[in-house]
Amino acid sequence: VISQVYGGGGNSGAPYQNDFIEIYNRGPTPQSLAGWSVQYSDATAMTWAVTPLTSVTLQPGQYYLVKEASSGAVGALLPTADATGTINLSATTGKVALVNATTAPVGVTVLDFVFYGPTTNCVEGGGQAPAGSNTTAVSRMNEGCTDTNSNNADFATAAPNPRNTASTFHTLPTCTITAASCVVAGSTGNTASVPDAGGGATYTWILTNATITAGDGTSSIVYTAGASGSVGLSVTVAELTGCSITCSTSVPTDITVSTNGGDRLECIGQQTCPLGGNTPPVGGSGLWTVDSGGPGTFTNASSGTSNFTPTSGPRIVLQW
């Protein structure tokens, strides 16, 4: 999204010599800006000036600074810009677009619009963003996170605060999944969780080879594992202000198939797997061996309930 617009660069009382447009990645995944541009049009004009962006991949929570024209020598230099153009933005009213193309006029490729000042001939949502000035920028609230698709609700005026790709990232929610290192195929009651992100946060879980049985939409879920293969756990955590981050993990499952009085077990991944060999007949004995795949260690190869820890993988078949 466009997180900041400043058009007073170099004017009387300006804190910075150049106009600038700031972009922010409020989403949960990295985003390439290759082939994108920012575009500007005066409040009532229908023509657009274009500044291409560089081929940077913007990380979640990262800012990107576009330096534009100057109206004089008043004010400090901007931080090092990530892209540079020659557009002379109005300090008080105008239209700015983030576009995934470098040609004007803008059209279906528009990713974000900011219409600032009451005289612009376009509106997003309930109204325009407030007018800027020589000393104030039009800034997206909550450090760039808020996006309700209504300019008048999402923006406020504030002292210009230009941030580039080297600036401190906005702190995103903590997203580290806590789950068992290995689960039994088809088992129920397995749990996974992420740290609570506070009031108003949302949690969107996506599982592969598993089904959520409780807690969907919360920071802690209960799930049933699938019949074979690994369980994939992914969750997107979005804080109240709207910024979000995604984390994922994979949990190996064991698969036991009883044939001809013996067991074969497949351990996927490089996590310790609990084994469950058949009980030998009275007076008999059993032994675990690696049937195929990488090596590993047994806690007790002569015990049907031994654990096995692979030293390489990712797919190992054991024979009891």
mmCIF file of N, CA, C and O in Angstrom, residues 179-180 183 187-192 207 209-214 221-226 231 233 251:
data_model
loop_
_atom_site.group_PDB
_atom_site.id
_atom_site.type_symbol
_atom_site.label_atom_id
_atom_site.label_comp_id
_atom_site.label_asym_id
_atom_site.label_seq_id
_atom_site.Cartn_x
_atom_site.Cartn_y
_atom_site.Cartn_z
ATOM 1 N N ALA A 179 4.160 -27.217 17.930
ATOM 2 C CA ALA A 179 3.419 -28.440 17.634
ATOM 3 C C ALA A 179 4.316 -29.632 17.951
ATOM 4 O O ALA A 179 5.533 -29.487 18.108
ATOM 5 N N ALA A 180 3.711 -30.811 18.022
ATOM 6 C CA ALA A 180 4.486 -32.025 18.264
ATOM 7 C C ALA A 180 5.474 -32.254 17.127
ATOM 8 O O ALA A 180 5.217 -31.888 15.980
ATOM 9 N N VAL A 183 3.628 -37.068 14.804
ATOM 10 C CA VAL A 183 2.315 -37.546 15.237
ATOM 11 C C VAL A 183 2.010 -38.872 14.552
ATOM 12 O O VAL A 183 2.576 -39.194 13.502
ATOM 13 N N SER A 187 -4.260 -40.053 13.984
ATOM 14 C CA SER A 187 -4.483 -39.769 15.404
ATOM 15 C C SER A 187 -5.322 -38.506 15.581
ATOM 16 O O SER A 187 -5.335 -37.612 14.744
ATOM 17 N N THR A 188 -6.028 -38.438 16.704
ATOM 18 C CA THR A 188 -6.852 -37.281 17.047
ATOM 19 C C THR A 188 -6.241 -36.564 18.247
ATOM 20 O O THR A 188 -5.353 -37.083 18.919
ATOM 21 N N GLY A 189 -6.738 -35.367 18.519
ATOM 22 C CA GLY A 189 -6.309 -34.642 19.707
ATOM 23 C C GLY A 189 -4.944 -33.992 19.602
ATOM 24 O O GLY A 189 -4.388 -33.559 20.612
ATOM 25 N N ASN A 190 -4.382 -33.917 18.395
ATOM 26 C CA ASN A 190 -3.095 -33.237 18.228
ATOM 27 C C ASN A 190 -3.301 -31.724 18.324
ATOM 28 O O ASN A 190 -4.318 -31.198 17.862
ATOM 29 N N THR A 191 -2.346 -31.009 18.892
ATOM 30 C CA THR A 191 -2.498 -29.564 19.090
ATOM 31 C C THR A 191 -1.390 -28.793 18.381
ATOM 32 O O THR A 191 -0.283 -29.289 18.159
ATOM 33 N N ALA A 192 -1.714 -27.556 18.035
ATOM 34 C CA ALA A 192 -0.751 -26.613 17.469
ATOM 35 C C ALA A 192 -1.176 -25.213 17.887
ATOM 36 O O ALA A 192 -2.374 -24.936 18.014
ATOM 37 N N LEU A 207 -4.446 -26.300 6.895
ATOM 38 C CA LEU A 207 -3.783 -27.566 7.157
ATOM 39 C C LEU A 207 -3.843 -28.457 5.930
ATOM 40 O O LEU A 207 -4.855 -28.464 5.203
ATOM 41 N N ASN A 209 -3.309 -32.569 4.791
ATOM 42 C CA ASN A 209 -3.272 -33.925 5.343
ATOM 43 C C ASN A 209 -3.693 -33.934 6.810
ATOM 44 O O ASN A 209 -3.157 -34.693 7.626
ATOM 45 N N ALA A 210 -4.619 -33.074 7.162
ATOM 46 C CA ALA A 210 -5.133 -33.005 8.525
ATOM 47 C C ALA A 210 -6.433 -32.219 8.526
ATOM 48 O O ALA A 210 -6.707 -31.459 7.597
ATOM 49 N N THR A 211 -7.210 -32.374 9.609
ATOM 50 C CA THR A 211 -8.481 -31.683 9.741
ATOM 51 C C THR A 211 -8.564 -31.025 11.107
ATOM 52 O O THR A 211 -8.300 -31.672 12.135
ATOM 53 N N ILE A 212 -8.924 -29.745 11.133
ATOM 54 C CA ILE A 212 -9.094 -29.042 12.403
ATOM 55 C C ILE A 212 -10.388 -29.507 13.062
ATOM 56 O O ILE A 212 -11.450 -29.519 12.438
ATOM 57 N N THR A 213 -10.299 -29.894 14.331
ATOM 58 C CA THR A 213 -11.485 -30.352 15.054
ATOM 59 C C THR A 213 -11.930 -29.383 16.138
ATOM 60 O O THR A 213 -13.054 -29.473 16.632
ATOM 61 N N ALA A 214 -11.069 -28.458 16.535
ATOM 62 C CA ALA A 214 -11.445 -27.473 17.555
ATOM 63 C C ALA A 214 -10.494 -26.282 17.460
ATOM 64 O O ALA A 214 -9.342 -26.414 17.047
ATOM 65 N N ILE A 221 -5.190 -24.630 18.069
ATOM 66 C CA ILE A 221 -6.121 -25.544 17.417
ATOM 67 C C ILE A 221 -5.863 -26.983 17.862
ATOM 68 O O ILE A 221 -4.795 -27.320 18.360
ATOM 69 N N VAL A 222 -6.871 -27.824 17.650
ATOM 70 C CA VAL A 222 -6.763 -29.269 17.812
ATOM 71 C C VAL A 222 -7.061 -29.883 16.451
ATOM 72 O O VAL A 222 -7.997 -29.456 15.763
ATOM 73 N N TYR A 223 -6.267 -30.891 16.050
ATOM 74 C CA TYR A 223 -6.470 -31.443 14.707
ATOM 75 C C TYR A 223 -6.310 -32.961 14.704
ATOM 76 O O TYR A 223 -5.689 -33.556 15.598
ATOM 77 N N THR A 224 -6.884 -33.571 13.660
ATOM 78 C CA THR A 224 -6.741 -34.994 13.393
ATOM 79 C C THR A 224 -5.789 -35.178 12.223
ATOM 80 O O THR A 224 -5.972 -34.546 11.172
ATOM 81 N N ALA A 225 -4.775 -36.010 12.403
ATOM 82 C CA ALA A 225 -3.785 -36.230 11.350
ATOM 83 C C ALA A 225 -4.357 -37.119 10.254
ATOM 84 O O ALA A 225 -5.264 -37.916 10.486
ATOM 85 N N GLY A 226 -3.813 -36.979 9.050
ATOM 86 C CA GLY A 226 -4.234 -37.803 7.934
ATOM 87 C C GLY A 226 -3.664 -39.208 8.013
ATOM 88 O O GLY A 226 -2.949 -39.573 8.951
ATOM 89 N N VAL A 231 1.970 -33.825 7.968
ATOM 90 C CA VAL A 231 0.925 -32.830 8.180
ATOM 91 C C VAL A 231 1.543 -31.447 7.967
ATOM 92 O O VAL A 231 2.570 -31.123 8.565
ATOM 93 N N LEU A 233 1.201 -27.454 8.476
ATOM 94 C CA LEU A 233 0.506 -26.457 9.291
ATOM 95 C C LEU A 233 0.932 -25.071 8.841
ATOM 96 O O LEU A 233 2.121 -24.760 8.810
ATOM 97 N N VAL A 251 4.857 -31.483 10.123
ATOM 98 C CA VAL A 251 4.959 -32.472 11.196
ATOM 99 C C VAL A 251 4.917 -33.867 10.574
ATOM 100 O O VAL A 251 3.918 -34.230 9.948
#
